Structure formats: C-alpha cells, structure tokens
Short mmCIF file of C-alpha atoms in Angstrom, two decimals:
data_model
loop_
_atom_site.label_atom_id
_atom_site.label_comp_id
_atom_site.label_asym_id
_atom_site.label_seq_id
_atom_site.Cartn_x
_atom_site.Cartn_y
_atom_site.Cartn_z
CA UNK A 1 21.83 23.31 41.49
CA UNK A 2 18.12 24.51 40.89
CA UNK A 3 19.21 25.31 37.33
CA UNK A 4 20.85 21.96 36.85
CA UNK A 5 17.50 20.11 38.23
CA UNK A 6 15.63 22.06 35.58
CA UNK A 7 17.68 20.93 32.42
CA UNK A 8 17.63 17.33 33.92
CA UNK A 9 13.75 17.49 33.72
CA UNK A 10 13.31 18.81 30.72
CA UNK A 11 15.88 16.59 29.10
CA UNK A 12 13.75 13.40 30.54
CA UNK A 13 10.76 15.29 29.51
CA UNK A 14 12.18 14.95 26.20
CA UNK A 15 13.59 11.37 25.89
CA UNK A 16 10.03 9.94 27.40
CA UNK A 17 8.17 12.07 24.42
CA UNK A 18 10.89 10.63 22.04
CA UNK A 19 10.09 7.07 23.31
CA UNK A 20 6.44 7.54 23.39
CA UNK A 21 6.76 9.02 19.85
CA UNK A 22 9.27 5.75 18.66
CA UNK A 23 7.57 2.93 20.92
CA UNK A 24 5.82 0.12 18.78
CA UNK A 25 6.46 2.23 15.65
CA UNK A 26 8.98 0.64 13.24
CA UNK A 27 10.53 2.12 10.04
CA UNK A 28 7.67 1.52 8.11
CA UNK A 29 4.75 -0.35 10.56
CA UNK A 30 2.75 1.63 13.39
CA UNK A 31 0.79 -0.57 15.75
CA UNK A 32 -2.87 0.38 17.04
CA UNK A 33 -1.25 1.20 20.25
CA UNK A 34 1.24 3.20 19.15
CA UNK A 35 -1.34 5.44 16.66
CA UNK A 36 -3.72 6.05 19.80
CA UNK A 37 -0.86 7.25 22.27
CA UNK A 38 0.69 9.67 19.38
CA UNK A 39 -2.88 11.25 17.87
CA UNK A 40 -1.99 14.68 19.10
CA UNK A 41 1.57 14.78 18.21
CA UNK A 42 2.04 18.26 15.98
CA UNK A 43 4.12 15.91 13.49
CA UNK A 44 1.70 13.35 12.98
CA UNK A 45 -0.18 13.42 9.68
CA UNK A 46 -3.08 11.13 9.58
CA UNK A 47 -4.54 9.77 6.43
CA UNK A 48 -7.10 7.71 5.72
CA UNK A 49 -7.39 5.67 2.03
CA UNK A 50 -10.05 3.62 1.75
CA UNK A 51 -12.39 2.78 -0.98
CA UNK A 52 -15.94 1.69 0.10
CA UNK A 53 -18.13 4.94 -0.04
CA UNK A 54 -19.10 6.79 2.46
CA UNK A 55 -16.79 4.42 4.59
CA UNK A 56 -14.61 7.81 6.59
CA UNK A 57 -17.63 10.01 6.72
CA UNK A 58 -19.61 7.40 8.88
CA UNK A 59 -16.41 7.58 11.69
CA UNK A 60 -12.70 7.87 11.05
CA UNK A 61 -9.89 7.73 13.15
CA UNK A 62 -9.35 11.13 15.00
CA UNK A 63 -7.77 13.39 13.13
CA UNK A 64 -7.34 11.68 9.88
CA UNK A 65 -7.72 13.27 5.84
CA UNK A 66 -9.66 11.30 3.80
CA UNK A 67 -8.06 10.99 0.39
CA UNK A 68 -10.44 9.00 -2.61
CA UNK A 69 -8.66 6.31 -3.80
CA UNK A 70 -10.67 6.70 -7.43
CA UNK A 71 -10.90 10.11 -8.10
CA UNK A 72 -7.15 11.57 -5.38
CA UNK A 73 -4.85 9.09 -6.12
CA UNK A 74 -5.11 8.29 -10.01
CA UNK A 75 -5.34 10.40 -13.02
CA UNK A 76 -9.74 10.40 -13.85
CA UNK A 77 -9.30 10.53 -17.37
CA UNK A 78 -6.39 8.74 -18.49
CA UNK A 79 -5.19 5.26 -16.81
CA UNK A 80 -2.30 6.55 -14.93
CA UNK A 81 -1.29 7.63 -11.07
CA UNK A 82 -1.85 10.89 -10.00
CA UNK A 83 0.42 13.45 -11.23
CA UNK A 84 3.24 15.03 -9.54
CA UNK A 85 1.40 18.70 -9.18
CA UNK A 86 -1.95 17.24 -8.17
CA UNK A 87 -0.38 14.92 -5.53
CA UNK A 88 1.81 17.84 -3.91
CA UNK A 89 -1.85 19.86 -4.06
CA UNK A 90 -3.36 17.17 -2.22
CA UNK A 91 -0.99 16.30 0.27
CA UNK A 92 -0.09 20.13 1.07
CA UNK A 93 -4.07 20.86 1.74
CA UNK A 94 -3.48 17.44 4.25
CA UNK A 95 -1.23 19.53 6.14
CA UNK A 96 1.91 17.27 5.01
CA UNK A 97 5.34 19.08 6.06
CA UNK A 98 8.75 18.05 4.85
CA UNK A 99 9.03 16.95 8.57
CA UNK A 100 5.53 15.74 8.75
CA UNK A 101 5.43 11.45 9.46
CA UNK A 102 2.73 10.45 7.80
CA UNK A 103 0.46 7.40 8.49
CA UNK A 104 -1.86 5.53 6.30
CA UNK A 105 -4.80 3.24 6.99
CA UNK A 106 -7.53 2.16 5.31
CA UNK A 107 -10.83 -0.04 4.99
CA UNK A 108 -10.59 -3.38 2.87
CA UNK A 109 -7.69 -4.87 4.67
CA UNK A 110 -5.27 -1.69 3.70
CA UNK A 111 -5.35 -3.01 0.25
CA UNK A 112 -5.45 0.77 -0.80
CA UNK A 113 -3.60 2.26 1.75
CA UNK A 114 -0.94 0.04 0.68
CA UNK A 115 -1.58 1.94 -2.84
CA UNK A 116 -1.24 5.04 -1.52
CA UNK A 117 1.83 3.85 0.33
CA UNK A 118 3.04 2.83 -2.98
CA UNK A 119 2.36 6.24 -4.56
CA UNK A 120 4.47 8.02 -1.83
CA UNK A 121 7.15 5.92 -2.59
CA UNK A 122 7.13 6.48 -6.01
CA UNK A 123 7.61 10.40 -5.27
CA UNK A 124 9.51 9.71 -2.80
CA UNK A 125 8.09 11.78 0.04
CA UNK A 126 9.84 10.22 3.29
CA UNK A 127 8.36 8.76 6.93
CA UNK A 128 5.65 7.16 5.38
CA UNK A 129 4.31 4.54 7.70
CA UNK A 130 1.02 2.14 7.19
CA UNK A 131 -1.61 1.58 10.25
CA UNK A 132 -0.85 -2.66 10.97
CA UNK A 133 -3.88 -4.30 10.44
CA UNK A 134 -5.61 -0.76 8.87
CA UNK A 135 -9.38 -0.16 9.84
CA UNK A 136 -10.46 -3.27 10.63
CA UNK A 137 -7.66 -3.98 13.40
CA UNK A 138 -8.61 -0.43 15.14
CA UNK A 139 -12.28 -1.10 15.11
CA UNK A 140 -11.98 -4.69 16.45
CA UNK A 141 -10.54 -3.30 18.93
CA UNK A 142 -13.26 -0.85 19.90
CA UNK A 143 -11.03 1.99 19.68
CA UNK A 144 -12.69 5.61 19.11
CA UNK A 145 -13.85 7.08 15.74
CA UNK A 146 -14.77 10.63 15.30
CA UNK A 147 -17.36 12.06 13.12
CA UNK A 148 -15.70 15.11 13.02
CA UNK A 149 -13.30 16.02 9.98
CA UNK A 150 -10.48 18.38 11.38
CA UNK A 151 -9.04 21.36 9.64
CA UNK A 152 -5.84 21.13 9.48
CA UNK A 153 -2.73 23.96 8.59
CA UNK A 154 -1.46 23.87 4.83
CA UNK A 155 1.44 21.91 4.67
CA UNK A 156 5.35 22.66 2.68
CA UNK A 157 6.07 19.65 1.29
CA UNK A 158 7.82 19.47 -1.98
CA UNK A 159 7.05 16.46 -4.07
CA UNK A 160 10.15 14.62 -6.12
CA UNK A 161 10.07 12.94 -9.31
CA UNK A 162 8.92 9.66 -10.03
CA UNK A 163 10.92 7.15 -8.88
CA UNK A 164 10.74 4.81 -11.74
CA UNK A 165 12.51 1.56 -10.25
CA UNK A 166 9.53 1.06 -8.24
CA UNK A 167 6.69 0.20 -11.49
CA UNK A 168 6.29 -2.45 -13.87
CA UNK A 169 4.92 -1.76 -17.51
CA UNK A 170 3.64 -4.37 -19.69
CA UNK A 171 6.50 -4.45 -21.43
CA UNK A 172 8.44 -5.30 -18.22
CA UNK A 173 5.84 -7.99 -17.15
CA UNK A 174 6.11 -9.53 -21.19
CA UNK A 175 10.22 -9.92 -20.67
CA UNK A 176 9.86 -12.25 -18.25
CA UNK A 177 6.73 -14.24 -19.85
CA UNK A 178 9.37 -14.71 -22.71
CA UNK A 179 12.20 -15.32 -20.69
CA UNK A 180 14.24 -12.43 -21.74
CA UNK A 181 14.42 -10.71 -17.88
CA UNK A 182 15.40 -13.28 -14.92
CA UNK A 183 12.81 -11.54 -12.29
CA UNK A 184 10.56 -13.48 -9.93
CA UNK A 185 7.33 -12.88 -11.04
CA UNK A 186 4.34 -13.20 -8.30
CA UNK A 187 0.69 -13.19 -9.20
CA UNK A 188 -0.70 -12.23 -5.74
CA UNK A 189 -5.18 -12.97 -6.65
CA UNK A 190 -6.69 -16.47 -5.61
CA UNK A 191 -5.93 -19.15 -6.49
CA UNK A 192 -8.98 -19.91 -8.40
CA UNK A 193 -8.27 -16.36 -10.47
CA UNK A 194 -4.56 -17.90 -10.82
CA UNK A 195 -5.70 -21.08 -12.29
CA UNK A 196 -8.46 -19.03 -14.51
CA UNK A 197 -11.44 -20.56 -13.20
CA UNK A 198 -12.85 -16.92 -11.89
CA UNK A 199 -12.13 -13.76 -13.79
CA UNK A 200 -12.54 -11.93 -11.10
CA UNK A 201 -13.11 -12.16 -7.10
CA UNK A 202 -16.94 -12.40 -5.97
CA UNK A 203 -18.94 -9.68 -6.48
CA UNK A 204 -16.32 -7.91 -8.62
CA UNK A 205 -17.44 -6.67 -12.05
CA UNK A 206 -15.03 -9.08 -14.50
CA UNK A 207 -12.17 -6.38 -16.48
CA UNK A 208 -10.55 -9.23 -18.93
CA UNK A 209 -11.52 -10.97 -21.93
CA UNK A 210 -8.47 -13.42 -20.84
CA UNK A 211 -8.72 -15.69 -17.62
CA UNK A 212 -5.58 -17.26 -16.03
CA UNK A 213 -2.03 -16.19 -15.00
CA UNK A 214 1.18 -14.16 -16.98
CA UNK A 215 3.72 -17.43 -17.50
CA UNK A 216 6.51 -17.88 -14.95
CA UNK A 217 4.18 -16.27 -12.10
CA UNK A 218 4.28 -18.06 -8.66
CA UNK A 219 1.22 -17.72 -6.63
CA UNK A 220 0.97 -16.45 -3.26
CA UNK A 221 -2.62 -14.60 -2.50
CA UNK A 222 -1.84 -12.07 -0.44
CA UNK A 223 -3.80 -13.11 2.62
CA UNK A 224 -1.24 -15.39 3.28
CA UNK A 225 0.84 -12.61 4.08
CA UNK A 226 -0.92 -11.55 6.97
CA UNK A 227 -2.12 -13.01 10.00
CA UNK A 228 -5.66 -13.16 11.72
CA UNK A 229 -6.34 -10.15 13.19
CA UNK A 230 -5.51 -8.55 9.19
CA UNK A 231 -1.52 -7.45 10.49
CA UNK A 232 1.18 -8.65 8.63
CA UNK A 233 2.86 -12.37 9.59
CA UNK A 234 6.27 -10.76 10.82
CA UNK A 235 9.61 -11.17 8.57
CA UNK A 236 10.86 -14.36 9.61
CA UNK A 237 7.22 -16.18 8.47
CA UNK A 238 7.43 -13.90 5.35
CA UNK A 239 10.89 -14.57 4.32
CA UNK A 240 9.96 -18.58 4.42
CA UNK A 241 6.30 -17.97 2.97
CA UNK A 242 8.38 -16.39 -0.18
CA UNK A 243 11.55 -17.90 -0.32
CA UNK A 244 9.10 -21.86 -0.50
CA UNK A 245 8.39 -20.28 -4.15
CA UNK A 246 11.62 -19.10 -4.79
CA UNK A 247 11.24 -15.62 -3.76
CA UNK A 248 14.07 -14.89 -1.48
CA UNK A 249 15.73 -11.57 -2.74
CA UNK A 250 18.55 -12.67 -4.77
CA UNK A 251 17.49 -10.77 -7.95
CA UNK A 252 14.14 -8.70 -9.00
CA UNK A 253 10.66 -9.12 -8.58
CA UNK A 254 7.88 -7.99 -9.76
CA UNK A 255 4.00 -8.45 -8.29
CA UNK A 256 0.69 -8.05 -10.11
CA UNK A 257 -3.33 -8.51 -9.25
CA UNK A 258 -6.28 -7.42 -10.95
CA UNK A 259 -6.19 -3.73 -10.84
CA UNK A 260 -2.99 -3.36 -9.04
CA UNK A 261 -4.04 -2.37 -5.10
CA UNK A 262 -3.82 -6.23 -3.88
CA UNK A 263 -0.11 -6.79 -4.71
CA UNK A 264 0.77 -3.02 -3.56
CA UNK A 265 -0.63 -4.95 -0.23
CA UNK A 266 2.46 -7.58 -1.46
CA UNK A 267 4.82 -4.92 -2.35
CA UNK A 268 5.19 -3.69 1.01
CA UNK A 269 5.62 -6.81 2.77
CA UNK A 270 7.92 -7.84 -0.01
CA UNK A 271 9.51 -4.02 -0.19
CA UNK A 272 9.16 -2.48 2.83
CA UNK A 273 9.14 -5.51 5.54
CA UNK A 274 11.66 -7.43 3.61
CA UNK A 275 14.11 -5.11 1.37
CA UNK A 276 13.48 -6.72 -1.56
CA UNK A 277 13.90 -5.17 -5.26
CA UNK A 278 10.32 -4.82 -6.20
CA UNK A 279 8.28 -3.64 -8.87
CA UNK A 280 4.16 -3.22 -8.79
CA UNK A 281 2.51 -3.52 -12.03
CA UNK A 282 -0.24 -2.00 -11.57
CA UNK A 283 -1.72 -2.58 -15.29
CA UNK A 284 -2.27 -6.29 -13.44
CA UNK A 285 -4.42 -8.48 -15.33
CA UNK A 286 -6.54 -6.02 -16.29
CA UNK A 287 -4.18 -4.62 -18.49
CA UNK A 288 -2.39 -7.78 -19.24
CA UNK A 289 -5.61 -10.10 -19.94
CA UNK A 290 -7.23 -7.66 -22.32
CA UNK A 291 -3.54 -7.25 -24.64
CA UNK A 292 -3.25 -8.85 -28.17
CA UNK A 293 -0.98 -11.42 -28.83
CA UNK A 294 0.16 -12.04 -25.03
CA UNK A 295 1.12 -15.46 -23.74
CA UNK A 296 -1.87 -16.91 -20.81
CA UNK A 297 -1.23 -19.85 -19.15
CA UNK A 298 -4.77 -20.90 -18.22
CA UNK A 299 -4.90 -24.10 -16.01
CA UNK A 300 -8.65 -24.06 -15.83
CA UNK A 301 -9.44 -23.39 -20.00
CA UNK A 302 -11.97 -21.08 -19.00
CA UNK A 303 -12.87 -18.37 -22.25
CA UNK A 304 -14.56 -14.97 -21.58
CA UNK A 305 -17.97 -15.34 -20.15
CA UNK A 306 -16.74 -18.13 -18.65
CA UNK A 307 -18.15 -20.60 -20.85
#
C-alpha cells in the first residue's frame, strides 16, 4: 500500500510539472506568465535577440543568451544569414540540446527575434517558441531583469540544412511583379513607405535609390498584426485582417520590408500562427529598390533624395 502511495505521488508530481511546463505555452507562442513560472526548468533555453546596443547588458530576462542580431545571426562580410557551422557554434555555446525548447524575445517589438525565429526555421532546429509581446510586454509588466549573464553547459545540438522553401530571392519576388508566379505578395512597411512618400521609417538611414512598392504587393504594416500591449491579435482577427486583402492560404505567399526583420515579424503570424506557405525575402526593398531594370509602382512619384 505504502509503495503504491509513493508511485501515485510521484506520478502527480509529474503530470503538475508537465502542466506547469505546457500551461499558457502553445506550439509556437509562450506567454509572460508562462516564461516566469518555467525560468528554472533544465530544458529551457533562453535567448535574447535584440538590436538596440547595450539593450541586454543594462537587464535581461533571467537566464537568457544574448545573441547580436548584426554581427550572430548574419554573415559580416557578405549579405547572407549566418552559416550552418557558425550557427551550430553559437547555439551549442547557448547551451542548446537536441531536447532543449528554446525561447526567443527581443527589444523593438520582437521584430528580430522574429528573425532569429526565422533563422531556426530555416535549419530547422525544433521547439522554437517566441516570448508574446517580447521585451516590452515583460517590462510593462514590471517583471524582474537580472544583470547577471549566466554560464550555461555546452549544448549537442546538430544543425540541418537549409530549408530552402522558407526564403524568397529576387528572382522569386520579380516572378510575381511580372505575373509569371500566382503568390500573394505582402509588403509589410507603412503605408507612407508603401505609397513611396518615405524611403525609409523615421530616423532610419534611407538604403534605396527607388521609393515605392514591388507590383502586385498588398499592404498590411505589420502593427496591425498585433494588439496593444505588442502580442499578436489571435488567429481568428488574423485570418480576417489577411484574408480582407486576399491573403487567406489558398496558394503561396511571400512577405518583404526594408531589410527583412519587419515581415519575419509577418512571417510568423502568417507561418507559424496561421499555417500558411510562406516565404521571407529578406533582400526587401533594400535589395529590390536599388536593382536595375525592376518594375516600382510608386503612388507618391517621389525620386531619390526625395525631391
């Protein structure tokens, strides 16, 4: 009897962990709550991604790697994503496991953490989850930050290949200018940088010779996506928000920005909240406003310098 008492309690010992660990944490979302209550758990790999300086060293959430958004998660000298070597490097030395879940959050309304989201996907390591509402959420809700950067155990984790499916080239993004690919197409900036008035948001150094949009975009800024405390509308408001353009899933899509870490904001509602096919092109209007020869649509007749 005393035996069969102790394997009851351990076995409820064991389902109230697994709830605690599963509570408010969907396949892809963690809440606020949820991150607090599970910020000892031994499978828990905390990262932080943001990309104001100095930003993580002035107070980060307990626990949590800093990885540079500039310098960790691209190639420095040529315009690419980190590469498959480096990343494993950088995620092992963040104590990532093969059975490690990982959560990302970041400053800037988790427009890089989505990024790095993005990047996981693309090799493919699995339970990758994204902080709702990132660093601003957590510290309007006075929760704790530590000063304190933890050292953490190596990590095993093998990275895969790039998953290809989940990228737009310019070459993609210039079949469906020219009709020649049916994909929805969503330009994700302002609507001011849509209709070519701005170059580039306040404050942001301009990257294009070109204002204006690719042809056959849509435009839905990505705040629109989210609600007012920064987490994202949930997938009944997104589904109509996107399907009132035509969005709604039936075939391909592919989202742009500037520089590409808005619409990987885009890509995971569209992606990850909502199942869609989805591509990021992360060239963006950087890329595509500075190419020869490529069709603008530019509402606002704006030329460089804005003149």
């Amino acid at each position: 009897m005393a035996l069969t008492q102790r394997l009851y309690k351990t076995a409820m010992v064991t389902l109230l962990t697994l709830g605690s660990w599963c509570a408010s944490a969907s396949d892809y979302l963690v809440s606020t709550d949820w991150l607090q209550k599970n910020l000892d758990n031994p499978k828990l790999r905390l990262i932080e991604v943001s990309v104001n300086p100095g930003v993580y060293e002035r107070g980060h959430i307990e626990g949590a790697t800093n990885l540079v958004w500039h310098t960790d998660l691209v190639d420095t000298v040529k315009r690419d994503i980190v590469d498959q070597a480096r990343f494993e490097q950088l995620l092992r030395k963040a104590g990532v496991s093969s059975d490690s879940t990982v959560v990302l959050y970041g400053d800037t309304n988790n427009w890089f953490a989505a990024w790095g989201a993005w990047i996981f996907d693309i090799y493919q390591v699995p339970n990758v989850k994204l902080l709702d509402g990132g660093r601003a959420k957590w510290e309007a809700e006075k929760r704790p930050l530590s000063l304190v950067q933890r050292s953490v155990k190596p990590g095993n984790i093998s990275i895969k290949d790039q998953d290809l499916a989940l990228r737009a080239r310019l070459v993609d993004v210039l079949d469906i200018a020219e009709n020649r690919k049916d994909y929805g197409l969503i330009d994700i900036r302002s609507k001011d940088e849509f209709e070519g008035k701005i170059f580039a948001p306040a404050g942001v150094q301009e990257t294009a010779v070109r204002a204006g949009h690719i042809p056959n975009a849509v435009n839905v800024p990505w705040v629109q996506a989210v609600a007012a405390d920064g987490s994202f509308k949930s997938k009944e408001e997104l589904q109509k928000l996107y399907a009132a353009v035509g969005i709604d899933g039936s075939k391909p899509i592919v989202v742009y920005c500037r520089i590409g870490e808005r619409s990987s904001h885009t890509w995971f509602a569209l992606k990850k909240i909502l199942g869609y096919d989805v591509r990021n092109y992360d060239g963006s209007w950087t890329e595509y406003g500075n190419s020869v020869g490529v069709p603008v649509v530019n509402i606002a007749g704006t030329v460089w310098g804005g003149k």
